């Protein structure tokens, strides 16, 4: 008798049934709602969704709006600086903590602490710290430095860096912990071998440890990047987009359009642009990163 | 899509309102949360409590209109409507009415003759859609005021100015005395409002109507408007050192004499009242910047989302009728500092500034509010433009003028 080959579809049936609700949710919520949003971004939807098709009109308006242009520019500055600063500060702190120092637990807790605060609280704290009348500027002036000026939140040219400071303060502790876990995963033997070969510590870090920590860096990168693209609450609490519109970000533009302007179509167009920009970066990268592993 | 939503909304309402045995509990949502505002709502609820078997359940939403409106709208469209809700009169709730989510109040309005007693009639017109009445106007709030600190001008050694030009002339003295001549906060609607007041004061009522009612973009490009933008340029220079966010904190600078003047609607009066300041002695109010005395008839109105239970509908109509009653109008508006919507009531206990407003209203110098003329979308784009203009000196008056013209061209 011939043995019947089990149908691939029914292999591991229980596991597949168990995963069904999640698959349905993912399809409906993520894919379904995304398609819905993209479709309605081509309509003249105002407060309520409508089917009146207007083609690319919402996108034309979007890219002609100074508020959106400033938001995109801010996101680029913020994203670039945030990425570099978080990774560098996170890694350096982790490397310093990894020197078998005393009170490591205490210091780690203190540095990680800001991460336990929401962005709203972070934004408010830094709004006060950077307030020219009673924040850093005033404290330094009271110490006798009368001409000292540090007032980023009311200066349209540098306000985004004021937001950046708060974001780095909040986020770098977490990146440090991720990096620290990565460093702890490095085999002690590698350090010993490097020492035997007489390689200086910094060269060991740069040429041996960091390449070995590639998966950890990828994780950190994804965490930071998703934080950057969705930054909204921090800006909302700290500057509310001001002064003027100089610290607007795309996510805030979307919310403002959908609810403040009661213009869903415009909000959907903006969020579709956000999705598109993420996809443009993410898809080739994911292909390189994960596709290669499968074949190699 | 809309019909589906309406059906969904209606079906959930059935369960929500089944528990109406004796008095119906009416949930009323609004965004009046500051001291004076809360007192005014309480006065209104008290009048309702005396006159009716039904119960007022207060649903205040903190954070101002721009925070509250999305909550209200998503509750109505999401099938969990309250029984009555505040909106500014105008076009904010237009689409909800179009979608058939609001209760038709025409029978109440006709039975009580709202059209005969309301003043000005334009208030009722902005509640009317295709000949039917969908909301109760409850007060009039006008933007056209400038509030000045008598103390600041005394400190600077100059007389309190009687119009915008005198104010601009006195600004250097204020600056020399270490005062901010004109305080404008960082909320976008503050900058937008200040500009509109300048437009009416300097450009005149007709220019305003031509731009907002007729959507004439060429009028925005004209010379009269260039003058308005010049004045706005002066205003942004005078307000450069405001360093303040919320409007009431800006008003506080007037109250304690740190700043000379603030262009703000008559709700600022509530702040002066809470600080126990006297109009004429501690502060001076200047309607229409002393150039063009006119009252803008913006303000608040209540809408009643549709429910299927006839008891609830009856209670909603009763509430609508009480809100429009003489008693409620007097009690509410005295506390709120706003003007009543009826011309036939006694407001003898009103203070100086409020009386000035009532006189202007009686003389018929009225203008619709921009919310009545343009959609929320256009309104918000204007706000974005003017908050940028007031904060970014590199945006020239000519560029701003052209951008405003484009917004009016696209307006709907």
XYZ file of C-alpha atoms in Angstrom:
708
model
C 0.000 0.000 0.000
C 1.072 3.450 -0.733
C 1.480 5.716 2.259
C -0.505 8.897 1.842
C 1.516 12.062 2.007
C -0.023 14.407 4.566
C -1.477 17.525 3.013
C 0.773 20.475 3.819
C -2.225 22.617 4.646
C -3.317 20.271 7.438
C 0.043 19.693 8.977
C 0.230 21.071 12.507
C -3.486 21.717 12.339
C -4.006 22.682 15.991
C -1.296 25.312 15.855
C -2.797 26.760 12.724
C -6.273 26.900 14.231
C -4.847 28.587 17.300
C -3.192 31.222 15.128
C -6.354 31.947 13.129
C -7.734 34.744 15.322
C -4.404 36.551 15.205
C -4.163 36.100 11.442
C -7.690 37.439 11.035
C -6.928 40.406 13.271
C -3.735 41.182 11.437
C -5.435 40.955 8.060
C -8.461 42.984 9.088
C -6.849 45.588 11.319
C -3.493 46.144 9.674
C -4.022 45.325 6.029
C -7.739 46.128 5.856
C -7.560 49.443 7.634
C -4.453 50.442 5.725
C -6.176 49.812 2.405
C -9.266 51.653 3.650
C -7.140 54.647 4.625
C -5.301 54.701 1.316
C -8.587 54.482 -0.607
C -10.198 57.349 1.273
C -7.111 59.522 0.866
C -8.216 59.912 -2.763
C -11.653 61.217 -1.747
C -13.018 64.506 -0.565
C -13.878 63.144 2.899
C -14.473 65.861 5.464
C -15.726 65.093 8.967
C -17.206 61.784 7.803
C -15.827 59.483 5.107
C -17.359 60.147 1.694
C -16.959 58.442 -1.655
C -16.479 61.583 -3.703
C -13.342 60.800 -5.725
C -10.897 63.676 -6.224
C -7.803 61.846 -7.419
C -4.517 63.278 -6.233
C -5.950 66.602 -5.079
C -5.364 65.860 -1.379
C -1.717 65.035 -2.107
C -1.217 68.204 -4.121
C -2.573 70.242 -1.257
C -0.473 68.284 1.219
C 2.819 69.009 -0.478
C 1.869 72.670 -0.973
C 1.163 73.165 2.716
C 4.025 74.842 4.607
C 2.961 73.095 7.818
C 3.561 69.681 6.210
C 6.842 70.758 4.632
C 8.109 71.958 7.991
C 6.859 68.768 9.646
C 8.767 66.575 7.191
C 11.912 68.662 7.539
C 11.675 68.475 11.329
C 11.221 64.721 11.219
C 14.357 64.341 9.101
C 16.446 66.463 11.489
C 14.926 64.849 14.552
C 15.201 61.335 13.147
C 18.810 61.648 12.040
C 20.026 63.167 15.312
C 17.907 60.878 17.455
C 19.206 57.777 15.682
C 22.874 58.735 16.045
C 22.625 60.134 19.577
C 20.586 57.242 20.993
C 22.903 54.624 19.531
C 26.114 56.397 20.551
C 24.970 57.409 24.035
C 23.277 54.057 24.629
C 26.332 52.085 23.572
C 28.865 54.237 25.438
C 26.833 54.086 28.641
C 26.474 50.316 28.288
C 30.195 49.878 27.650
C 30.995 51.998 30.712
C 28.559 50.032 32.861
C 30.099 46.792 31.613
C 33.445 47.496 33.321
C 32.370 45.486 36.407
C 31.830 48.657 38.405
C 30.301 48.928 41.841
C 26.630 49.925 42.261
C 25.913 48.875 38.692
C 22.315 48.039 39.550
C 21.676 51.445 41.080
C 23.215 53.366 38.220
C 21.401 51.253 35.652
C 18.092 51.920 37.380
C 18.722 55.662 37.502
C 19.620 55.844 33.813
C 16.681 53.678 32.807
C 14.255 55.629 34.956
C 13.213 58.301 32.415
C 11.972 55.487 30.175
C 9.308 54.708 32.766
C 7.794 58.157 32.174
C 5.328 58.748 29.395
C 6.164 61.189 26.617
C 3.534 63.574 27.970
C 5.279 63.784 31.338
C 8.688 64.014 29.645
C 7.427 66.845 27.464
C 6.047 68.796 30.408
C 9.194 68.303 32.495
C 11.398 69.591 29.708
C 9.018 72.419 28.951
C 9.672 73.624 32.496
C 13.393 72.852 32.475
C 13.862 74.831 29.251
C 11.511 77.667 30.227
C 13.575 80.878 30.081
C 11.900 82.422 33.138
C 12.560 79.672 35.682
C 14.469 76.877 33.930
C 18.145 76.314 33.107
C 18.606 79.827 31.704
C 17.404 81.503 34.895
C 19.364 79.166 37.179
C 22.622 79.908 35.373
C 21.840 83.630 35.424
C 21.186 83.483 39.155
C 24.634 81.954 39.559
C 26.018 85.202 38.211
C 26.246 84.530 34.473
C 23.961 87.408 33.500
C 24.316 87.179 29.719
C 23.734 83.429 29.564
C 21.124 82.534 26.995
C 19.581 79.117 26.474
C 16.032 79.411 25.260
C 15.384 76.782 22.594
C 11.626 76.430 23.046
C 10.805 80.010 22.053
C 13.276 80.186 19.161
C 11.767 78.853 15.921
C 15.193 78.018 14.455
C 16.307 75.592 17.155
C 13.098 74.471 18.836
C 13.325 70.980 17.314
C 16.600 70.453 19.174
C 14.815 71.316 22.402
C 12.427 68.467 21.639
C 15.387 66.272 20.700
C 17.034 66.776 24.102
C 13.905 65.540 25.845
C 13.569 62.547 23.511
C 17.212 61.504 23.970
C 16.907 61.882 27.748
C 13.854 59.672 27.726
C 14.985 57.037 25.251
C 18.714 56.468 25.602
C 18.422 54.596 28.903
C 16.399 51.897 27.241
C 18.858 51.578 24.362
C 21.598 51.281 26.967
C 19.853 48.327 28.574
C 19.427 46.606 25.211
C 23.120 47.177 24.449
C 24.133 45.989 27.886
C 22.276 42.740 27.337
C 24.147 42.391 24.051
C 27.505 43.032 25.700
C 26.753 40.445 28.369
C 26.085 37.954 25.606
C 29.658 38.264 24.320
C 31.760 35.316 25.412
C 34.422 36.131 28.007
C 36.865 34.039 25.966
C 36.811 36.626 23.190
C 37.999 39.301 25.591
C 40.734 37.009 26.863
C 41.878 36.165 23.350
C 41.967 39.858 22.430
C 44.004 40.626 25.527
C 46.460 37.822 24.736
C 46.892 39.269 21.252
C 47.541 42.698 22.810
C 44.686 44.482 21.086
C 43.752 47.759 22.835
C 40.308 47.861 24.478
C 38.802 50.446 22.114
C 39.898 48.461 19.072
C 38.376 45.329 20.545
C 35.090 47.204 20.905
C 35.094 48.751 17.439
C 36.380 45.842 15.367
C 35.298 42.759 17.305
C 32.482 43.433 19.745
C 30.336 45.795 17.661
C 30.307 43.532 14.578
C 29.375 40.636 16.833
C 26.514 42.656 18.263
C 24.891 43.208 14.891
C 21.511 41.650 15.856
C 21.366 43.838 18.956
C 22.045 46.943 16.885
C 19.327 45.939 14.460
C 16.857 45.567 17.316
C 17.852 48.932 18.758
C 17.592 50.540 15.321
C 14.064 49.247 14.776
C 13.002 50.399 18.244
C 14.414 53.890 17.715
C 13.076 54.215 14.182
C 9.519 53.290 15.141
C 9.738 55.797 17.997
C 10.871 58.510 15.604
C 8.208 58.042 12.979
C 5.364 58.098 15.474
C 6.614 61.001 17.635
C 3.531 62.998 18.525
C 2.800 63.137 22.244
C 6.202 64.599 23.121
C 5.757 67.519 20.734
C 2.130 67.928 21.739
C 3.044 68.250 25.410
C 6.290 70.165 25.100
C 5.648 72.790 22.413
C 2.324 71.938 20.774
C 4.019 72.528 17.439
C 5.151 76.033 18.365
C 6.462 78.642 18.330
C 4.304 79.195 15.292
C 4.445 75.954 13.357
C 8.186 75.454 13.703
C 8.140 72.186 15.659
C 5.368 70.381 13.803
C 5.848 66.680 13.018
C 3.983 64.505 10.479
C 2.028 62.469 13.045
C 0.737 65.684 14.574
C -0.234 66.958 11.140
C -2.322 63.821 10.609
C -4.160 64.167 13.929
C -4.676 67.911 13.441
C -6.117 67.392 9.979
C -8.425 64.542 10.930
C -9.853 66.090 14.070
C -8.948 69.795 14.182
C -9.662 70.582 10.541
C -12.340 67.907 10.278
C -10.729 66.926 6.998
C -10.276 63.156 6.964
C -9.146 63.041 3.335
C -6.196 65.316 4.008
C -5.267 63.407 7.173
C -5.406 60.096 5.291
C -3.222 61.512 2.520
C -0.642 62.563 5.091
C -0.701 59.193 6.839
C -0.405 57.412 3.497
C 2.700 59.482 2.781
C 4.086 58.431 6.161
C 3.381 54.782 5.369
C 4.974 55.164 1.955
C 8.157 56.697 3.337
C 8.452 53.930 5.913
C 7.847 51.302 3.235
C 10.486 52.820 0.939
C 13.094 52.430 3.645
C 11.840 49.258 5.256
C 11.084 46.931 2.369
C 14.542 46.919 0.711
C 16.171 46.728 4.107
C 14.024 43.843 5.328
C 14.662 42.066 2.037
C 18.435 42.369 2.486
C 18.383 41.566 6.167
C 16.003 38.617 6.314
C 16.000 37.426 2.732
C 19.741 36.830 2.763
C 19.628 34.784 5.925
C 17.088 32.396 4.471
C 19.119 31.629 1.347
C 22.545 31.844 2.907
C -21.601 54.281 4.702
C -23.407 57.115 6.434
C -26.693 55.254 6.544
C -24.957 52.241 8.033
C -23.470 54.456 10.722
C -26.818 56.000 11.490
C -28.395 52.575 11.860
C -25.595 51.382 14.091
C -25.881 54.538 16.144
C -29.611 54.182 16.501
C -29.470 50.517 17.519
C -27.056 51.072 20.393
C -29.020 54.026 21.622
C -31.995 51.755 22.260
C -30.189 49.866 24.986
C -28.655 52.965 26.488
C -31.891 54.783 27.098
C -34.181 51.947 28.188
C -33.834 52.841 31.844
C -35.998 55.931 31.723
C -38.717 55.390 34.275
C -39.646 58.735 35.812
C -37.312 61.565 34.943
C -35.017 61.089 32.002
C -31.326 61.547 32.682
C -29.981 63.896 30.056
C -26.269 63.863 29.531
C -25.046 67.274 28.424
C -21.498 67.581 27.111
C -19.576 70.837 26.813
C -16.046 72.202 27.211
C -16.717 74.837 29.843
C -14.299 74.021 32.616
C -12.682 77.278 33.793
C -14.004 78.918 36.970
C -16.421 81.376 35.399
C -17.547 78.882 32.764
C -18.330 76.161 35.293
C -20.386 78.644 37.329
C -22.351 79.548 34.211
C -23.103 75.894 33.394
C -24.240 75.324 36.962
C -26.616 78.273 36.692
C -28.068 76.752 33.534
C -28.408 73.293 35.118
C -30.109 74.838 38.148
C -32.735 76.547 36.026
C -33.358 73.246 34.260
C -33.556 71.389 37.581
C -36.213 73.785 38.898
C -38.404 73.704 35.844
C -38.205 70.081 34.843
C -38.771 66.550 36.124
C -35.792 65.395 34.126
C -32.258 65.323 35.338
C -29.192 67.171 34.006
C -26.109 64.946 33.988
C -23.038 67.060 33.469
C -20.505 65.773 30.941
C -17.791 68.414 30.908
C -14.777 67.605 28.714
C -11.605 69.411 29.756
C -9.042 70.817 27.365
C -11.004 73.303 25.290
C -13.038 72.997 22.123
C -10.341 71.514 19.934
C -9.933 68.615 22.390
C -13.616 68.222 23.192
C -15.058 68.361 19.671
C -13.303 65.205 18.390
C -14.571 63.333 21.473
C -18.114 64.548 20.914
C -18.066 63.828 17.203
C -16.666 60.344 17.619
C -19.272 59.561 20.274
C -22.085 60.701 17.986
C -20.805 58.920 14.884
C -19.656 55.924 16.914
C -23.148 55.180 18.206
C -22.886 56.406 21.800
C -24.470 59.849 21.513
C -25.023 62.113 24.494
C -28.394 63.851 24.801
C -27.238 67.384 24.229
C -23.902 68.817 23.231
C -22.228 72.159 22.797
C -20.745 73.335 19.519
C -19.856 76.826 18.361
C -22.639 78.014 16.174
C -21.662 77.847 12.618
C -20.550 75.004 10.480
C -18.810 72.726 12.989
C -21.724 70.294 13.205
C -22.864 70.759 9.603
C -21.973 67.272 8.463
C -23.557 65.634 11.491
C -26.802 67.398 10.617
C -26.473 66.380 6.971
C -25.961 62.775 8.037
C -29.275 62.928 9.900
C -27.749 62.384 13.326
C -29.283 65.450 14.956
C -32.771 66.027 16.328
C -35.009 68.408 14.400
C -36.182 71.182 16.748
C -38.329 73.052 14.247
C -41.594 72.390 16.124
C -40.223 73.831 19.383
C -38.748 76.815 17.593
C -41.986 77.577 15.780
C -44.234 77.045 18.804
C -42.190 79.475 20.867
C -41.521 81.943 18.096
C -37.725 81.850 18.329
C -37.389 83.753 15.098
C -39.240 86.770 16.562
C -37.289 87.043 19.800
C -33.782 86.119 18.706
C -31.350 88.941 18.095
C -29.622 88.949 15.664
C -31.585 86.582 13.416
C -28.369 85.311 11.798
C -27.862 83.146 14.903
C -30.945 81.128 14.092
C -29.977 80.993 10.432
C -26.732 79.263 11.282
C -28.761 76.666 13.223
C -31.012 76.128 10.238
C -30.343 73.511 7.588
C -32.740 73.086 4.660
C -35.409 75.066 6.487
C -35.248 73.084 9.700
C -33.819 74.178 13.039
C -31.232 71.872 14.561
C -29.718 73.816 17.442
C -30.358 76.297 20.227
C -28.063 79.322 20.251
C -27.262 80.061 23.864
C -24.921 83.024 23.903
C -22.988 85.494 21.795
C -19.252 85.767 22.128
C -17.528 88.481 20.215
C -13.871 88.662 19.283
C -13.846 92.406 18.685
C -12.262 93.614 21.921
C -8.942 94.884 23.162
C -8.272 94.676 26.900
C -5.816 97.125 28.413
C -4.126 97.294 31.770
C -4.554 100.746 33.318
C -1.658 99.981 35.654
C 0.768 99.270 32.805
C -0.061 102.540 31.087
C 0.206 104.460 34.375
C 3.625 102.894 35.013
C 4.739 103.933 31.548
C 3.439 107.450 32.140
C 1.072 107.592 29.186
C -2.700 107.887 28.981
C -4.753 104.777 28.250
C -5.234 104.930 24.476
C -8.668 105.253 22.897
C -7.917 103.490 19.641
C -5.368 101.297 17.848
C -3.314 104.190 16.440
C -2.929 105.818 19.836
C -1.973 102.447 21.217
C 0.763 101.965 18.623
C 2.034 105.461 19.407
C 2.205 104.681 23.117
C 4.009 101.369 22.597
C 7.595 102.752 22.849
C 6.785 104.213 26.278
C 5.474 100.834 27.403
C 8.583 99.088 26.123
C 10.796 101.638 27.893
C 8.952 100.825 31.133
C 9.746 97.129 30.620
C 6.238 96.080 29.597
C 5.228 93.875 26.690
C 3.052 96.288 24.653
C 0.789 93.639 23.141
C 0.530 90.112 24.477
C -0.329 87.258 22.087
C -0.124 83.665 23.322
C 1.107 80.626 21.434
C -2.298 79.053 20.768
C -2.988 79.269 17.053
C -6.493 80.675 17.421
C -5.158 83.626 19.416
C -2.992 84.878 16.570
C -5.778 84.189 14.107
C -8.310 86.072 16.255
C -6.036 89.059 16.746
C -5.619 89.322 12.986
C -9.365 89.121 12.347
C -9.997 91.907 14.845
C -7.407 94.070 13.075
C -9.066 93.247 9.764
C -12.470 94.430 10.956
C -11.067 97.485 12.754
C -8.797 98.725 9.964
C -10.246 97.207 6.820
C -13.870 97.672 7.816
C -16.945 95.477 7.976
C -17.525 95.422 4.232
C -14.056 94.143 3.482
C -14.543 91.364 6.040
C -17.841 90.350 4.463
C -16.375 90.486 0.968
C -13.585 88.123 1.996
C -15.432 85.658 4.199
C -18.991 85.690 2.908
C -18.270 86.243 -0.810
C -14.900 84.443 -0.718
C -13.432 87.174 -2.874
C -9.725 86.376 -3.131
C -9.028 89.572 -5.094
C -10.170 91.579 -2.066
C -7.474 89.831 -0.050
C -4.874 90.859 -2.633
C -6.076 94.503 -2.606
C -4.542 97.630 -1.069
C -6.994 97.824 1.832
C -5.831 94.390 2.905
C -2.176 95.392 2.529
C -2.827 98.029 5.205
C -4.307 95.389 7.476
C -1.228 93.229 7.016
C 0.978 96.225 7.832
C -0.938 96.656 11.087
C -0.538 92.936 11.758
C 3.193 93.336 11.135
C 3.236 96.073 13.786
C 1.268 93.822 16.103
C 3.700 90.933 15.740
C 6.625 93.228 16.499
C 4.886 94.596 19.581
C 4.072 91.092 20.792
C 7.515 89.613 20.108
C 8.426 89.125 23.779
C 5.138 87.625 24.950
C 6.721 84.263 25.936
C 3.340 82.888 26.961
C 1.167 79.979 25.873
C -2.452 79.896 27.023
C -4.809 82.816 26.531
C -5.724 83.104 30.205
C -2.048 83.339 31.161
C -1.763 86.133 28.610
C -4.772 87.836 30.210
C -3.060 87.385 33.582
C -0.226 89.562 32.269
C -2.780 92.315 31.678
C -4.279 91.793 35.122
C -0.941 92.136 36.913
C 0.245 94.970 34.689
C 3.151 93.183 32.969
C 1.683 93.806 29.545
C -0.161 96.734 28.023
C -2.891 95.223 25.919
C -4.382 91.992 24.655
C -6.690 91.493 21.695
C -9.077 88.813 22.906
C -12.750 87.920 22.866
C -15.121 88.912 25.636
C -14.556 85.632 27.504
C -11.454 87.387 28.875
C -13.899 89.298 31.045
C -14.387 86.166 33.163
C -10.693 86.286 34.089
C -10.932 89.927 35.182
C -14.018 89.079 37.237
C -12.276 86.163 38.980
C -9.353 88.490 39.820
C -11.917 91.020 41.162
C -10.856 93.786 38.821
C -13.225 96.620 37.969
C -13.863 97.692 34.395
C -12.788 101.294 33.854
C -10.612 101.426 36.986
C -8.258 98.468 36.716
C -8.736 97.652 33.071
C -10.209 99.250 29.997
C -12.064 97.540 27.219
C -12.031 98.834 23.692
C -14.619 97.340 21.358
C -13.454 97.132 17.741
C -10.080 98.623 18.748
C -11.838 101.997 18.987
C -11.952 102.176 15.185
C -15.028 100.213 14.185
C -17.399 99.299 16.986
C -19.003 96.077 15.968
C -20.000 92.827 17.650
C -19.210 89.519 16.051
C -21.982 87.032 16.649
C -20.014 83.900 17.294
C -20.750 81.886 20.375
C -22.135 78.604 21.546
C -25.131 76.538 20.622
C -26.523 73.233 21.805
C -27.274 70.371 19.463
C -29.373 67.361 20.369
C -28.278 64.034 18.856
C -31.157 61.838 17.717
C -32.434 59.139 20.064
C -35.212 56.630 19.338
C -36.935 56.662 22.723
C -39.866 59.147 22.550
C -39.428 60.000 26.255
C -35.867 61.047 25.607
C -36.870 63.090 22.593
C -39.536 64.867 24.640
C -37.022 65.597 27.396
C -34.507 66.909 24.842
C -37.088 69.291 23.425
C -37.960 70.451 26.914
C -34.278 71.165 27.585
C -34.015 73.070 24.311
C -36.997 75.194 25.250
C -35.620 75.938 28.737
C -32.201 76.890 27.357
C -33.869 79.515 25.227
C -36.086 80.796 28.074
C -35.590 84.311 29.477
C -34.690 82.989 32.904
C -31.943 80.674 31.687
C -30.555 83.291 29.317
C -30.125 85.870 32.103
C -28.733 83.430 34.685
C -26.291 81.846 32.270
C -24.983 84.898 30.440
C -24.374 87.051 33.525
C -22.075 84.363 34.883
C -20.453 83.638 31.538
C -19.802 87.260 30.584
C -21.350 86.651 27.189
C -24.256 88.454 25.553
C -27.724 86.866 25.526
C -29.299 85.718 22.268
C -32.672 87.325 23.025
C -33.371 91.019 22.583
C -36.261 91.074 25.067
C -34.610 90.511 28.447
C -33.390 92.695 31.271
C -29.622 92.725 31.678
C -29.461 95.658 34.113
C -26.912 93.939 36.349
C -24.328 93.714 33.560
C -21.015 95.558 34.009
C -19.626 98.440 31.935
C -17.935 96.428 29.231
C -20.879 94.087 28.832
C -23.214 97.088 28.588
C -21.039 98.541 25.805
C -21.461 95.231 23.997
C -25.231 95.233 24.504
C -25.465 98.779 23.126
C -23.533 97.865 20.001
C -25.708 94.789 19.591
C -28.874 96.889 19.982
C -27.617 99.356 17.368
C -27.367 96.461 14.930
C -23.648 96.705 14.197
C -23.168 92.994 13.892
C -20.991 90.681 11.890
C -21.186 86.909 11.630
C -18.303 84.964 13.131
C -15.845 83.380 10.759
C -17.020 79.933 11.958
C -20.415 80.778 10.489
C -18.925 81.702 7.126
C -16.150 79.200 6.433
C -15.635 75.495 7.118
C -13.577 74.207 9.988
C -10.928 73.114 7.501
C -10.398 76.596 6.095
C -10.598 78.087 9.572
C -7.812 75.820 10.789
C -5.642 76.583 7.758
C -6.034 80.280 8.564
C -4.935 79.581 12.113
C -1.848 77.768 10.864
C -1.025 80.733 8.638
C -1.376 83.373 11.341
C 0.400 81.522 14.118
C 3.292 81.169 11.655
C 3.033 84.835 10.668
C 3.149 86.043 14.286
C 6.149 83.888 15.121
C 8.251 83.892 11.993
C 9.528 87.340 11.049
C 10.952 85.977 7.813
C 7.426 85.470 6.478
C 6.855 88.817 4.771
C 3.516 90.612 4.787
C 3.264 90.282 0.997
C 3.816 86.509 1.117
C 1.332 86.088 3.945
C -1.205 88.167 2.031
C -0.815 85.971 -1.044
C -1.122 82.815 1.027
C -4.304 84.068 2.644
C -5.684 84.865 -0.816
C -4.986 81.289 -1.898
C -6.740 79.925 1.170
C -9.799 82.027 0.381
C -9.689 80.810 -3.241
C -9.789 77.198 -2.074
C -12.295 77.849 0.706
C -15.620 76.068 0.722
